[in-house]
Short mmCIF file of C-alpha atoms and ligand atoms in Angstrom, two decimals:
data_model
loop_
_atom_site.label_atom_id
_atom_site.label_comp_id
_atom_site.label_asym_id
_atom_site.label_seq_id
_atom_site.Cartn_x
_atom_site.Cartn_y
_atom_site.Cartn_z
CA UNK A 814 -15.60 -0.03 21.57
CA UNK A 815 -18.04 2.87 21.80
CA UNK A 816 -17.21 5.31 19.04
CA UNK A 817 -17.76 8.93 20.11
CA UNK A 818 -16.25 10.81 17.17
CA UNK A 819 -14.12 10.49 14.04
CA UNK A 820 -11.56 13.13 13.15
CA UNK A 821 -10.38 13.48 9.54
CA UNK A 822 -7.26 15.39 8.54
CA UNK A 823 -5.84 15.94 5.06
CA UNK A 824 -2.07 16.20 5.26
CA UNK A 825 0.38 17.49 2.66
CA UNK A 826 3.72 15.76 3.16
CA UNK A 827 6.53 16.93 0.86
CA UNK A 828 8.40 14.03 -0.79
CA UNK A 829 12.21 14.06 -0.55
CA UNK A 830 12.33 13.46 -4.33
CA UNK A 831 9.71 13.37 -7.12
CA UNK A 832 8.11 9.95 -7.51
CA UNK A 833 7.26 9.10 -11.14
CA UNK A 834 5.14 6.16 -12.19
CA UNK A 835 3.47 5.33 -15.50
CA UNK A 836 0.52 7.46 -14.45
CA UNK A 837 2.28 10.59 -13.29
CA UNK A 838 4.67 12.30 -10.87
CA UNK A 839 4.04 13.10 -7.21
CA UNK A 840 6.10 15.69 -5.29
CA UNK A 841 3.74 16.09 -2.34
CA UNK A 842 1.82 13.23 -0.75
CA UNK A 843 -1.78 14.21 0.01
CA UNK A 844 -3.07 11.68 2.54
CA UNK A 845 -5.92 11.46 5.05
CA UNK A 846 -5.27 10.56 8.70
CA UNK A 847 -8.31 9.19 10.53
CA UNK A 848 -8.61 9.37 14.33
CA UNK A 849 -11.22 7.22 16.05
CA UNK A 850 -12.20 8.74 19.41
CA UNK A 851 -13.70 6.01 21.58
CA UNK A 852 -14.73 5.61 25.23
CA UNK A 853 -11.48 3.63 25.72
CA UNK A 854 -9.15 6.08 24.00
CA UNK A 855 -8.05 7.00 20.48
CA UNK A 856 -6.88 5.02 17.46
CA UNK A 857 -5.32 6.05 14.14
CA UNK A 858 -5.72 4.98 10.54
CA UNK A 859 -4.54 6.21 7.17
CA UNK A 860 -6.39 6.54 3.85
CA UNK A 861 -3.82 5.82 1.11
CA UNK A 862 -5.49 7.75 -1.74
CA UNK A 863 -3.53 10.15 -3.91
CA UNK A 864 -4.72 13.64 -4.81
CA UNK A 865 -5.68 12.40 -8.30
CA UNK A 866 -7.66 9.26 -9.33
CA UNK A 867 -4.87 7.84 -11.51
CA UNK A 868 -3.91 4.69 -9.60
CA UNK A 869 -7.56 3.80 -8.95
CA UNK A 870 -10.91 5.60 -8.99
CA UNK A 871 -10.37 6.80 -5.43
CA UNK A 872 -8.77 10.16 -4.67
CA UNK A 873 -8.35 12.21 -1.52
CA UNK A 874 -11.21 14.69 -1.78
CA UNK A 875 -13.55 11.88 -2.82
CA UNK A 876 -12.47 9.81 0.16
CA UNK A 877 -12.91 12.85 2.39
CA UNK A 878 -16.47 13.33 1.16
CA UNK A 879 -17.51 9.69 1.49
CA UNK A 880 -15.95 9.44 4.95
CA UNK A 881 -17.53 12.66 6.14
CA UNK A 882 -21.03 12.15 4.73
CA UNK A 883 -21.46 8.35 4.71
CA UNK A 884 -18.82 6.17 6.35
CA UNK A 885 -18.16 7.96 9.65
CA UNK A 886 -21.88 8.62 10.28
CA UNK A 887 -22.67 4.93 9.57
CA UNK A 888 -20.28 3.87 12.35
CA UNK A 889 -21.31 6.64 14.74
CA UNK A 890 -24.95 5.52 14.52
CA UNK A 891 -23.99 2.34 16.33
CA UNK A 892 -23.80 2.54 20.13
CA UNK A 893 -20.89 0.17 20.29
CA UNK A 894 -19.09 -1.98 17.75
CA UNK A 895 -16.31 -4.53 17.48
CA UNK A 896 -13.52 -3.84 14.97
CA UNK A 897 -14.52 -7.00 13.08
CA UNK A 898 -17.97 -5.46 12.43
CA UNK A 899 -16.71 -2.30 10.74
CA UNK A 900 -16.48 -3.69 7.18
CA UNK A 901 -19.99 -5.14 7.38
CA UNK A 902 -21.46 -1.88 8.75
CA UNK A 903 -19.81 0.03 5.88
CA UNK A 904 -20.84 -2.53 3.24
CA UNK A 905 -23.89 -0.48 2.24
CA UNK A 906 -21.49 2.00 0.62
CA UNK A 907 -20.24 0.58 -2.68
CA UNK A 908 -16.48 0.75 -3.28
CA UNK A 909 -14.38 3.49 -1.59
CA UNK A 910 -12.13 0.75 -0.21
CA UNK A 911 -9.21 3.00 0.75
CA UNK A 912 -11.55 5.26 2.70
CA UNK A 913 -13.09 2.24 4.46
CA UNK A 914 -9.64 0.77 5.20
CA UNK A 915 -8.45 3.95 6.92
CA UNK A 916 -11.52 4.10 9.13
CA UNK A 917 -11.34 0.38 9.97
CA UNK A 918 -7.67 0.62 10.98
CA UNK A 919 -8.42 3.55 13.32
CA UNK A 920 -11.13 1.50 15.08
CA UNK A 921 -8.91 -1.61 15.27
CA UNK A 922 -6.04 0.52 16.65
CA UNK A 923 -8.26 2.10 19.34
CA UNK A 924 -9.61 -1.31 20.43
CA UNK A 925 -6.14 -2.92 20.54
CA UNK A 926 -4.55 -0.03 22.43
CA UNK A 927 -7.35 -0.34 25.00
CA UNK A 928 -6.77 -4.11 25.25
CA UNK A 929 -2.99 -3.69 25.45
CA UNK A 930 -2.57 -5.92 22.39
CA UNK A 931 -0.27 -5.36 19.40
CA UNK A 932 -1.53 -5.32 15.80
CA UNK A 933 1.06 -7.98 14.92
CA UNK A 934 -0.28 -10.30 17.58
CA UNK A 935 -3.87 -9.56 16.44
CA UNK A 936 -3.08 -10.48 12.81
CA UNK A 937 -0.91 -13.49 13.65
CA UNK A 938 2.50 -12.03 12.78
CA UNK A 939 5.31 -14.61 13.01
CA UNK A 940 8.36 -12.37 12.59
CA UNK A 941 9.90 -9.51 14.54
CA UNK A 942 11.27 -7.80 11.41
CA UNK A 943 10.54 -7.97 7.67
CA UNK A 944 12.83 -7.67 4.62
CA UNK A 945 12.65 -4.25 3.01
CA UNK A 946 12.24 -3.77 -0.73
CA UNK A 947 12.30 -0.38 -2.38
CA UNK A 948 10.23 1.02 -5.22
CA UNK A 949 12.17 3.21 -7.67
CA UNK A 950 10.28 5.70 -9.79
CA UNK A 951 10.96 6.25 -13.49
CA UNK A 952 14.15 8.32 -13.79
CA UNK A 953 15.25 10.78 -16.48
CA UNK A 954 17.20 8.04 -18.29
CA UNK A 955 18.70 4.56 -17.67
CA UNK A 956 21.97 6.04 -16.39
CA UNK A 957 20.11 8.08 -13.76
CA UNK A 958 18.16 4.94 -12.87
CA UNK A 959 21.41 3.03 -12.27
CA UNK A 960 22.65 5.83 -9.98
CA UNK A 961 19.40 5.83 -7.99
CA UNK A 962 19.31 2.04 -7.68
CA UNK A 963 22.97 2.08 -6.56
CA UNK A 964 22.06 4.47 -3.76
CA UNK A 965 19.27 2.23 -2.49
CA UNK A 966 21.51 -0.85 -2.67
CA UNK A 967 24.08 1.06 -0.59
CA UNK A 968 21.28 1.75 1.93
CA UNK A 969 20.84 -2.02 2.21
CA UNK A 970 17.51 -2.64 0.45
CA UNK A 971 17.19 -6.36 -0.28
CA UNK A 972 14.96 -6.06 -3.36
CA UNK A 973 14.67 -3.46 -6.11
CA UNK A 974 11.41 -2.69 -7.92
CA UNK A 975 11.62 -0.35 -10.90
CA UNK A 976 8.68 1.33 -12.54
CA UNK A 977 8.38 0.77 -16.29
CA UNK A 978 6.18 2.08 -19.12
CA UNK A 979 6.28 1.78 -22.93
CA UNK A 980 9.63 3.13 -24.10
CA UNK A 981 11.14 2.92 -20.61
CA UNK A 982 11.29 -0.82 -20.00
CA UNK A 983 13.87 -3.06 -21.74
CA UNK A 984 16.78 -0.58 -21.81
CA UNK A 985 16.17 0.44 -18.18
CA UNK A 986 15.98 -3.15 -16.97
CA UNK A 987 19.07 -4.09 -18.99
CA UNK A 988 21.00 -1.16 -17.49
CA UNK A 989 20.17 -2.25 -13.93
CA UNK A 990 21.11 -5.88 -14.67
CA UNK A 991 24.33 -4.76 -16.35
CA UNK A 992 25.31 -2.56 -13.42
CA UNK A 993 24.31 -4.78 -10.49
CA UNK A 994 24.19 -8.38 -11.72
CA UNK A 995 21.73 -10.83 -10.24
CA UNK A 996 20.20 -8.70 -7.47
CA UNK A 997 16.52 -9.48 -6.63
CA UNK A 998 14.74 -7.29 -9.22
CA UNK A 999 11.15 -6.80 -10.33
CA UNK A 1000 9.27 -4.33 -12.52
CA UNK A 1001 5.94 -2.53 -12.07
CA UNK A 1002 4.02 -1.31 -15.11
CA UNK A 1003 0.98 0.14 -13.33
CA UNK A 1004 -1.30 -0.98 -16.18
CA UNK A 1005 0.68 0.87 -18.88
CA UNK A 1006 0.61 -1.97 -21.47
CA UNK A 1007 -1.92 -3.87 -23.58
CA UNK A 1008 -1.95 -7.43 -24.93
CA UNK A 1009 -0.46 -5.99 -28.16
CA UNK A 1010 2.71 -5.25 -26.15
CA UNK A 1011 3.21 -8.94 -25.30
CA UNK A 1012 6.28 -9.08 -27.55
CA UNK A 1013 7.99 -6.23 -25.72
CA UNK A 1014 7.09 -7.68 -22.33
CA UNK A 1015 8.48 -11.07 -23.44
CA UNK A 1016 11.84 -9.33 -24.02
CA UNK A 1017 11.99 -8.83 -20.25
CA UNK A 1018 12.12 -12.60 -19.78
CA UNK A 1019 15.89 -12.60 -20.31
CA UNK A 1020 16.46 -10.55 -17.15
CA UNK A 1021 15.38 -13.27 -14.71
CA UNK A 1022 12.99 -10.94 -12.89
CA UNK A 1023 11.15 -11.98 -9.74
CA UNK A 1024 7.89 -10.82 -11.36
CA UNK A 1025 6.25 -8.29 -13.63
CA UNK A 1026 3.59 -6.31 -11.78
CA UNK A 1027 0.22 -5.26 -13.26
CA UNK A 1028 1.14 -5.00 -16.94
CA UNK A 1029 -2.50 -4.55 -18.05
CA UNK A 1030 -5.61 -2.76 -16.80
CA UNK A 1031 -7.29 -3.34 -13.43
CA UNK A 1032 -10.24 -5.26 -14.95
CA UNK A 1033 -8.14 -7.30 -17.41
CA UNK A 1034 -8.23 -10.57 -15.45
CA UNK A 1035 -8.75 -12.74 -18.56
CA UNK A 1036 -6.16 -10.81 -20.61
CA UNK A 1037 -3.59 -11.16 -17.81
CA UNK A 1038 -4.17 -14.93 -17.93
CA UNK A 1039 -3.61 -14.86 -21.72
CA UNK A 1040 -0.47 -12.76 -21.31
CA UNK A 1041 0.88 -14.97 -18.51
CA UNK A 1042 0.89 -17.93 -20.92
CA UNK A 1043 3.23 -15.99 -23.23
CA UNK A 1044 5.75 -14.92 -20.59
CA UNK A 1045 8.27 -16.83 -18.49
CA UNK A 1046 8.39 -14.06 -15.89
CA UNK A 1047 5.66 -14.60 -13.27
CA UNK A 1048 2.80 -12.09 -13.49
CA UNK A 1049 1.92 -10.33 -10.21
CA UNK A 1050 -1.29 -8.32 -9.82
CA UNK A 1051 -1.76 -5.16 -7.77
CA UNK A 1052 -4.54 -2.85 -9.00
CA UNK A 1053 -6.69 -5.82 -10.08
CA UNK A 1054 -6.83 -7.41 -6.62
CA UNK A 1055 -9.47 -5.16 -5.05
CA UNK A 1056 -10.93 -7.80 -2.72
CA UNK A 1057 -10.68 -11.41 -1.56
CA UNK A 1058 -13.28 -12.26 -4.25
CA UNK A 1059 -11.08 -10.68 -6.95
CA UNK A 1060 -8.13 -12.65 -5.59
CA UNK A 1061 -10.14 -15.87 -5.84
CA UNK A 1062 -11.12 -15.06 -9.44
CA UNK A 1063 -7.55 -14.11 -10.42
CA UNK A 1064 -6.19 -17.38 -9.03
CA UNK A 1065 -8.99 -19.43 -10.63
CA UNK A 1066 -8.34 -17.81 -14.02
CA UNK A 1067 -4.54 -18.07 -13.79
CA UNK A 1068 -4.24 -14.27 -14.10
CA UNK A 1069 -1.51 -14.08 -11.47
CA UNK A 1070 1.18 -16.33 -10.03
CA UNK A 1071 2.01 -13.82 -7.27
CA UNK A 1072 -0.15 -11.26 -5.44
CA UNK A 1073 0.75 -7.81 -4.14
CA UNK A 1074 -1.45 -7.25 -1.07
CA UNK A 1075 -2.30 -3.66 -0.05
CA UNK A 1076 -4.73 -3.27 2.81
CA UNK A 1077 -5.95 0.11 1.52
CA UNK A 1078 -6.68 -1.18 -1.99
CA UNK A 1079 -8.74 -4.16 -0.72
CA UNK A 1080 -10.76 -2.29 1.92
CA UNK A 1081 -8.81 -3.04 5.06
CA UNK A 1082 -6.33 -5.22 6.93
CA UNK A 1083 -8.93 -7.89 7.72
CA UNK A 1084 -9.71 -8.31 4.00
CA UNK A 1085 -5.95 -8.35 3.39
CA UNK A 1086 -5.67 -11.15 5.98
CA UNK A 1087 -8.36 -13.15 4.13
CA UNK A 1088 -6.44 -12.78 0.86
CA UNK A 1089 -3.22 -13.84 2.62
CA UNK A 1090 -4.96 -16.95 3.97
CA UNK A 1091 -6.40 -17.82 0.55
CA UNK A 1092 -3.03 -17.40 -1.18
CA UNK A 1093 -1.21 -19.38 1.52
CA UNK A 1094 -3.66 -22.28 1.12
CA UNK A 1095 -3.15 -22.14 -2.67
CA UNK A 1096 0.65 -21.98 -2.44
CA UNK A 1097 0.69 -18.53 -4.04
CA UNK A 1098 3.45 -16.18 -2.77
CA UNK A 1099 2.34 -12.72 -1.66
CA UNK A 1100 4.17 -9.54 -0.70
CA UNK A 1101 3.09 -6.29 0.93
CA UNK A 1102 2.69 -3.37 -1.47
CA UNK A 1103 3.19 0.25 -0.47
CA UNK A 1104 1.28 3.47 -1.07
CA UNK A 1105 3.90 5.91 0.25
CA UNK A 1106 2.37 5.50 3.69
CA UNK A 1107 3.16 7.70 6.64
CA UNK A 1108 4.42 6.01 9.80
CA UNK A 1109 0.83 4.97 10.60
CA UNK A 1110 0.30 2.79 7.53
CA UNK A 1111 3.97 1.81 7.45
CA UNK A 1112 3.72 0.35 10.97
CA UNK A 1113 0.53 -1.54 10.11
CA UNK A 1114 2.07 -2.85 6.87
CA UNK A 1115 5.11 -4.18 8.77
CA UNK A 1116 2.78 -6.27 10.96
CA UNK A 1117 0.88 -7.53 7.90
CA UNK A 1118 4.13 -8.41 6.09
CA UNK A 1119 5.17 -10.54 9.09
CA UNK A 1120 2.47 -13.13 8.31
CA UNK A 1121 3.77 -16.52 7.05
CA UNK A 1122 2.49 -16.19 3.46
CA UNK A 1123 4.44 -12.97 2.83
CA UNK A 1124 7.45 -14.79 1.40
CA UNK A 1125 8.65 -12.01 -0.92
CA UNK A 1126 10.11 -8.67 0.24
CA UNK A 1127 7.49 -5.91 0.24
CA UNK A 1128 7.55 -2.20 -0.56
CA UNK A 1129 8.16 -1.37 3.09
CA UNK A 1130 11.02 1.06 2.89
CA UNK A 1131 12.35 3.38 5.56
CA UNK A 1132 10.23 6.46 6.11
CA UNK A 1133 13.25 8.54 5.00
CA UNK A 1134 12.95 7.06 1.50
CA UNK A 1135 9.96 9.37 1.03
CA UNK A 1136 9.81 11.86 3.89
CA UNK A 1137 12.13 14.35 5.55
CA UNK A 1138 9.74 14.34 8.54
CA UNK A 1139 7.17 11.67 9.41
CA UNK A 1140 4.10 12.12 11.61
CA UNK A 1141 5.05 9.40 14.09
CA UNK A 1142 7.65 9.73 16.83
CA UNK A 1143 9.57 6.64 15.63
CA UNK A 1144 9.65 6.58 11.81
CA UNK A 1145 10.44 3.22 10.17
CA UNK A 1146 14.18 2.79 9.69
CA UNK A 1147 16.17 0.30 7.65
CA UNK A 1148 18.34 -2.00 9.79
CA UNK A 1149 20.40 -4.54 7.86
CA UNK A 1150 17.88 -4.48 5.02
CA UNK A 1151 14.91 -5.00 7.33
CA UNK A 1152 12.17 -2.98 9.04
CA UNK A 1153 11.08 -3.87 12.56
CA UNK A 1154 7.53 -5.01 13.33
CA UNK A 1155 6.30 -2.65 16.09
CA UNK A 1156 5.56 -4.45 19.37
CA UNK A 1157 3.67 -1.69 21.19
CA UNK A 1158 -0.10 -1.65 21.77
CA UNK A 1159 -2.21 -1.26 18.64
CA UNK A 1160 -0.19 -0.34 15.55
CA UNK A 1161 2.64 0.38 18.00
CA UNK A 1162 3.60 3.91 16.98
CA UNK A 1163 2.85 7.23 18.64
CA UNK A 1164 1.66 10.27 16.71
CA UNK A 1165 3.97 13.29 16.60
CA UNK A 1166 1.23 15.84 17.29
CA UNK A 1167 3.38 18.82 16.26
CA UNK A 1168 4.18 17.23 12.91
CA UNK A 1169 0.53 16.27 12.43
CA UNK A 1170 -0.52 19.88 13.01
CA UNK A 1171 2.25 21.23 10.79
CA UNK A 1172 1.18 19.12 7.79
CA UNK A 1173 -2.60 19.41 8.28
CA UNK A 1174 -4.30 21.38 5.50
CA UNK A 1175 -7.90 20.35 6.20
CA UNK A 1176 -9.59 19.03 9.35
CA UNK A 1177 -13.07 17.93 10.36
CA UNK A 1178 -14.43 16.23 13.48
CA UNK A 1179 -17.60 14.19 13.05
CA UNK A 1180 -19.34 13.41 16.33
CA UNK A 1181 -22.36 11.24 17.10
O1 NPG B 1219 7.18 2.05 -1.26
C1 NPG B 1219 6.10 2.65 -1.40
O2 NPG B 1219 5.33 2.98 -0.49
C2 NPG B 1219 5.66 2.95 -2.82
C3 NPG B 1219 5.48 1.65 -3.56
C4 NPG B 1219 4.89 1.93 -4.93
O3 NPG B 1219 5.57 1.86 -5.92
N1 NPG B 1219 3.60 2.29 -4.96
C5 NPG B 1219 2.99 2.53 -6.26
C6 NPG B 1219 2.39 1.23 -6.75
O4 NPG B 1219 1.94 1.23 -7.90
O5 NPG B 1219 2.46 0.25 -6.04
C7 NPG B 1219 1.99 3.65 -6.13
C8 NPG B 1219 2.50 4.91 -6.08
C9 NPG B 1219 1.64 6.02 -5.95
C10 NPG B 1219 0.30 5.82 -5.84
C11 NPG B 1219 -0.21 4.54 -5.87
C12 NPG B 1219 0.66 3.44 -6.01
#
């Protein structure tokens, strides 16, 4: 494609309910939508940063700055480029993986729409729908957690993930097990523990969990391997897996038995595909993580989750789990516990321009 301009928009999307994790509470999702304007038409991508750098070092205004001053200009300098070249062209910039991922998806989407090819077909998707897991934030107390989980089970979600942190872990997990029996259940600590908490984490072994996600810090690959030897519950990594190289190191060290793959966290869907292929070859199950995506990222994630190595339900919930109004004309819906893989050209969703305008709080167009 020949890239003529890149448009950046910061959106503020109100969440239907506060979302609390071990690093804080979000009530409004601040996200960047990237539009690639090419000679063959437009494509869309999404930067999955939060307003604050609490999940990782990236945050929305930082992503905005690096996209505006470095990443978009680097692509615009090229007369024409193939989507597969984007990561390499942006490699000069260190880090800023979520920003890079959003820009890469917009270019891929534009190229595929022009070719009349779906993102699922491009990645090698093998399913037409994917099982939908739901991520449940930390609630006011275990009883409230049970109520919230009950609601999502009634909606049909096939897997429950609850957030935990020190003091809100064993009792909460016990309450969910007590109320709902042997439903597929996993916990996500978002790095809230240290090796000293191994005893507490070992208490979770009695709940027959699918996995415990990211108990320690992002750069604790060796400590996660040490912890894994003391737990029966499989350790899954999220924040630590920032690239295919990090995935290789984590598997070599025994830091993780399962991987959560998020295209934004690793720098793009092509890097995510490489990690999928590596895990598949190693017999390591993977699942698709979520970053409260709008319909743009949600559609792309559904295609990614349809690859053969994604054998565990991902955090691909219905759009309505987070948003009253999405920015695509066909928000993801839950049908019999599954979300459809879009079959249209590119990521297979159309932008609801009115909604996009309504939620836009900042906009910039960077032309060649
Ligand atoms: O279903 C979703 O989109 C949210 C899944 C989820 O829990 N995301 C968590 C995470 O740690 O994975 C998150 C929330 C906010 C910001 C970053 C990450």
